[in-house]
């Protein structure tokens, strides 16, 4: 069977074996921990990048694959890990980042859904949780967090693609991430969650049109990151508060992290703007990942300077 490739969409089996191999490749810079299992019992393995240190370092948390069909997202998290390890010691900014901070990377948050898109329904979005009383499966993990839960831009219909779940953190995948971030909130300085598509760099809030207290700073950093991204291939992103920039949507992980106190909280909507949508060709994985690296490094360096 085909091996893992950074320029292909790897199925879960390949991502899982990649996680095992990459996390044992360089004991000084990377380690792994399972933060819980999914509904169907698959491990949620979190990678920790950063020079080993006896003292606790400030951290950035990034998740990919919260929505199953957004395949370019897990592809980016894999790319980020590869770039971090391969440019440490060579790229001054990456070296400084991993010396001073840790970067937690969750390559695939919604593992059950991701596997399902490879095996059954390419357009699946939600988790794969089941509950008596409904023949419909799953909830939208990005409507399941404790942030204006189920008030706007979400549905209480289990058959909806934006079903908010039966309660806050009803989805074990969301709860596992929320538990980890709660446990580590004193060290987590930034939260990044990677989605597709639309080419947007969004920040709180989506559950209200109210602006965040730190709106101007969040916007300034987002515009800087978008400019960095655009410098490579000219790809244009729109930056802004989510409710007005995309649509109102309550229960999101970014809004929740921001209200928990993680100041720098961003949602990426990667390529494209609709020509291929979720079915972004594999030929665009490399350019998408390389340009997105510039945006993520921009945000990371800003966070680092403002520790
Ligand atoms: N916290 C919500 C940010 C705005 C919506 C993001 C998109 C990604 Se597909 C969504 O969850 O519908
Ligand atoms: Zn999404
Ligand atoms: Zn999206
Ligand atoms: Zn590169």
mmCIF file of N, CA, C and O in Angstrom, residues 183-216:
data_model
loop_
_atom_site.group_PDB
_atom_site.id
_atom_site.type_symbol
_atom_site.label_atom_id
_atom_site.label_comp_id
_atom_site.label_asym_id
_atom_site.label_seq_id
_atom_site.Cartn_x
_atom_site.Cartn_y
_atom_site.Cartn_z
ATOM 1 N N UNK A 183 -6.656 22.363 31.328
ATOM 2 C CA UNK A 183 -5.554 21.914 32.191
ATOM 3 C C UNK A 183 -4.304 22.762 31.960
ATOM 4 O O UNK A 183 -3.482 22.933 32.854
ATOM 5 N N UNK A 184 -4.135 23.262 30.739
ATOM 6 C CA UNK A 184 -2.895 23.956 30.363
ATOM 7 C C UNK A 184 -3.104 25.438 30.057
ATOM 8 O O UNK A 184 -2.254 26.058 29.436
ATOM 9 N N UNK A 185 -4.214 26.003 30.503
ATOM 10 C CA UNK A 185 -4.551 27.364 30.072
ATOM 11 C C UNK A 185 -3.540 28.414 30.563
ATOM 12 O O UNK A 185 -3.368 29.453 29.938
ATOM 13 N N UNK A 186 -2.803 28.092 31.616
ATOM 14 C CA UNK A 186 -1.841 29.091 32.106
ATOM 15 C C UNK A 186 -0.639 29.197 31.159
ATOM 16 O O UNK A 186 0.022 30.236 31.113
ATOM 17 N N UNK A 187 -0.386 28.153 30.391
ATOM 18 C CA UNK A 187 0.782 28.216 29.485
ATOM 19 C C UNK A 187 0.392 28.433 28.025
ATOM 20 O O UNK A 187 1.226 28.839 27.221
ATOM 21 N N UNK A 188 -0.868 28.162 27.674
ATOM 22 C CA UNK A 188 -1.276 28.291 26.264
ATOM 23 C C UNK A 188 -1.576 29.750 25.935
ATOM 24 O O UNK A 188 -2.529 30.331 26.470
ATOM 25 N N UNK A 189 -0.729 30.315 25.056
ATOM 26 C CA UNK A 189 -0.816 31.750 24.727
ATOM 27 C C UNK A 189 -1.566 31.995 23.424
ATOM 28 O O UNK A 189 -1.969 33.121 23.137
ATOM 29 N N UNK A 190 -1.715 30.938 22.614
ATOM 30 C CA UNK A 190 -2.407 31.097 21.327
ATOM 31 C C UNK A 190 -3.093 29.795 20.969
ATOM 32 O O UNK A 190 -2.585 28.707 21.265
ATOM 33 N N UNK A 191 -4.253 29.930 20.310
ATOM 34 C CA UNK A 191 -5.021 28.788 19.836
ATOM 35 C C UNK A 191 -5.295 28.992 18.355
ATOM 36 O O UNK A 191 -5.818 30.034 17.951
ATOM 37 N N UNK A 192 -4.891 28.019 17.531
ATOM 38 C CA UNK A 192 -5.148 28.075 16.092
ATOM 39 C C UNK A 192 -5.936 26.845 15.700
ATOM 40 O O UNK A 192 -5.589 25.730 16.104
ATOM 41 N N UNK A 193 -7.015 27.033 14.941
ATOM 42 C CA UNK A 193 -7.787 25.889 14.464
ATOM 43 C C UNK A 193 -7.933 26.007 12.954
ATOM 44 O O UNK A 193 -8.253 27.078 12.425
ATOM 45 N N UNK A 194 -7.580 24.936 12.252
ATOM 46 C CA UNK A 194 -7.421 24.976 10.797
ATOM 47 C C UNK A 194 -8.574 24.255 10.106
ATOM 48 O O UNK A 194 -8.859 23.092 10.387
ATOM 49 N N UNK A 195 -9.226 24.990 9.215
ATOM 50 C CA UNK A 195 -10.376 24.519 8.460
ATOM 51 C C UNK A 195 -10.169 24.802 6.967
ATOM 52 O O UNK A 195 -9.161 25.373 6.559
ATOM 53 N N UNK A 196 -11.146 24.421 6.179
ATOM 54 C CA UNK A 196 -11.256 24.910 4.800
ATOM 55 C C UNK A 196 -12.733 24.998 4.483
ATOM 56 O O UNK A 196 -13.540 24.450 5.239
ATOM 57 N N UNK A 197 -13.146 25.654 3.422
ATOM 58 C CA UNK A 197 -12.375 26.502 2.521
ATOM 59 C C UNK A 197 -12.951 27.923 2.558
ATOM 60 O O UNK A 197 -14.021 28.130 3.148
ATOM 61 N N UNK A 198 -12.352 28.868 1.949
ATOM 62 C CA UNK A 198 -12.795 30.265 1.739
ATOM 63 C C UNK A 198 -11.654 31.267 1.776
ATOM 64 O O UNK A 198 -11.854 32.427 1.413
ATOM 65 N N UNK A 199 -10.478 30.858 2.251
ATOM 66 C CA UNK A 199 -9.349 31.791 2.345
ATOM 67 C C UNK A 199 -9.662 32.968 3.275
ATOM 68 O O UNK A 199 -9.733 34.120 2.854
ATOM 69 N N UNK A 200 -9.886 32.617 4.552
ATOM 70 C CA UNK A 200 -10.215 33.601 5.577
ATOM 71 C C UNK A 200 -9.327 33.383 6.795
ATOM 72 O O UNK A 200 -8.938 32.256 7.089
ATOM 73 N N UNK A 201 -9.011 34.471 7.480
ATOM 74 C CA UNK A 201 -8.322 34.384 8.769
ATOM 75 C C UNK A 201 -9.243 35.072 9.775
ATOM 76 O O UNK A 201 -9.338 36.294 9.807
ATOM 77 N N UNK A 202 -9.940 34.242 10.538
ATOM 78 C CA UNK A 202 -11.023 34.690 11.402
ATOM 79 C C UNK A 202 -10.602 34.695 12.860
ATOM 80 O O UNK A 202 -9.763 33.898 13.285
ATOM 81 N N UNK A 203 -11.216 35.611 13.624
ATOM 82 C CA UNK A 203 -10.964 35.636 15.054
ATOM 83 C C UNK A 203 -12.256 35.986 15.768
ATOM 84 O O UNK A 203 -13.243 36.379 15.119
ATOM 85 N N UNK A 204 -12.319 35.826 17.103
ATOM 86 C CA UNK A 204 -13.577 36.064 17.830
ATOM 87 C C UNK A 204 -14.134 37.452 17.583
ATOM 88 O O UNK A 204 -13.369 38.408 17.404
ATOM 89 N N UNK A 205 -15.467 37.457 17.573
ATOM 90 C CA UNK A 205 -16.361 36.378 17.931
ATOM 91 C C UNK A 205 -17.180 35.943 16.748
ATOM 92 O O UNK A 205 -17.411 36.715 15.815
ATOM 93 N N UNK A 206 -17.651 34.684 16.832
ATOM 94 C CA UNK A 206 -18.675 34.203 15.908
ATOM 95 C C UNK A 206 -20.022 34.103 16.600
ATOM 96 O O UNK A 206 -21.069 34.103 15.958
ATOM 97 N N UNK A 207 -20.023 34.000 17.921
ATOM 98 C CA UNK A 207 -21.308 33.860 18.622
ATOM 99 C C UNK A 207 -22.000 35.199 18.858
ATOM 100 O O UNK A 207 -23.140 35.235 19.342
ATOM 101 N N UNK A 208 -21.329 36.287 18.544
ATOM 102 C CA UNK A 208 -21.929 37.621 18.661
ATOM 103 C C UNK A 208 -21.237 38.575 17.696
ATOM 104 O O UNK A 208 -20.085 38.335 17.316
ATOM 105 N N UNK A 209 -21.934 39.634 17.319
ATOM 106 C CA UNK A 209 -21.312 40.674 16.493
ATOM 107 C C UNK A 209 -20.500 41.649 17.345
ATOM 108 O O UNK A 209 -19.796 42.507 16.834
ATOM 109 N N UNK A 210 -20.620 41.487 18.667
ATOM 110 C CA UNK A 210 -19.803 42.310 19.573
ATOM 111 C C UNK A 210 -18.332 42.102 19.227
ATOM 112 O O UNK A 210 -17.925 40.965 18.926
ATOM 113 N N UNK A 211 -17.550 43.157 19.292
ATOM 114 C CA UNK A 211 -16.112 43.021 19.049
ATOM 115 C C UNK A 211 -15.404 42.599 20.319
ATOM 116 O O UNK A 211 -15.804 42.982 21.422
ATOM 117 N N UNK A 212 -14.362 41.802 20.154
ATOM 118 C CA UNK A 212 -13.535 41.415 21.295
ATOM 119 C C UNK A 212 -12.864 42.657 21.882
ATOM 120 O O UNK A 212 -12.619 43.641 21.178
ATOM 121 N N UNK A 213 -12.568 42.595 23.182
ATOM 122 C CA UNK A 213 -11.860 43.704 23.840
ATOM 123 C C UNK A 213 -10.514 43.961 23.163
ATOM 124 O O UNK A 213 -10.030 45.086 23.127
ATOM 125 N N UNK A 214 -9.955 42.904 22.588
ATOM 126 C CA UNK A 214 -8.641 43.045 21.925
ATOM 127 C C UNK A 214 -8.788 43.011 20.410
ATOM 128 O O UNK A 214 -7.859 42.616 19.693
ATOM 129 N N UNK A 215 -9.947 43.466 19.922
ATOM 130 C CA UNK A 215 -10.233 43.389 18.486
ATOM 131 C C UNK A 215 -9.128 43.999 17.629
ATOM 132 O O UNK A 215 -8.660 43.394 16.668
ATOM 133 N N UNK A 216 -8.692 45.211 17.989
ATOM 134 C CA UNK A 216 -7.746 45.906 17.100
ATOM 135 C C UNK A 216 -6.420 45.143 17.004
ATOM 136 O O UNK A 216 -5.828 45.064 15.927
#
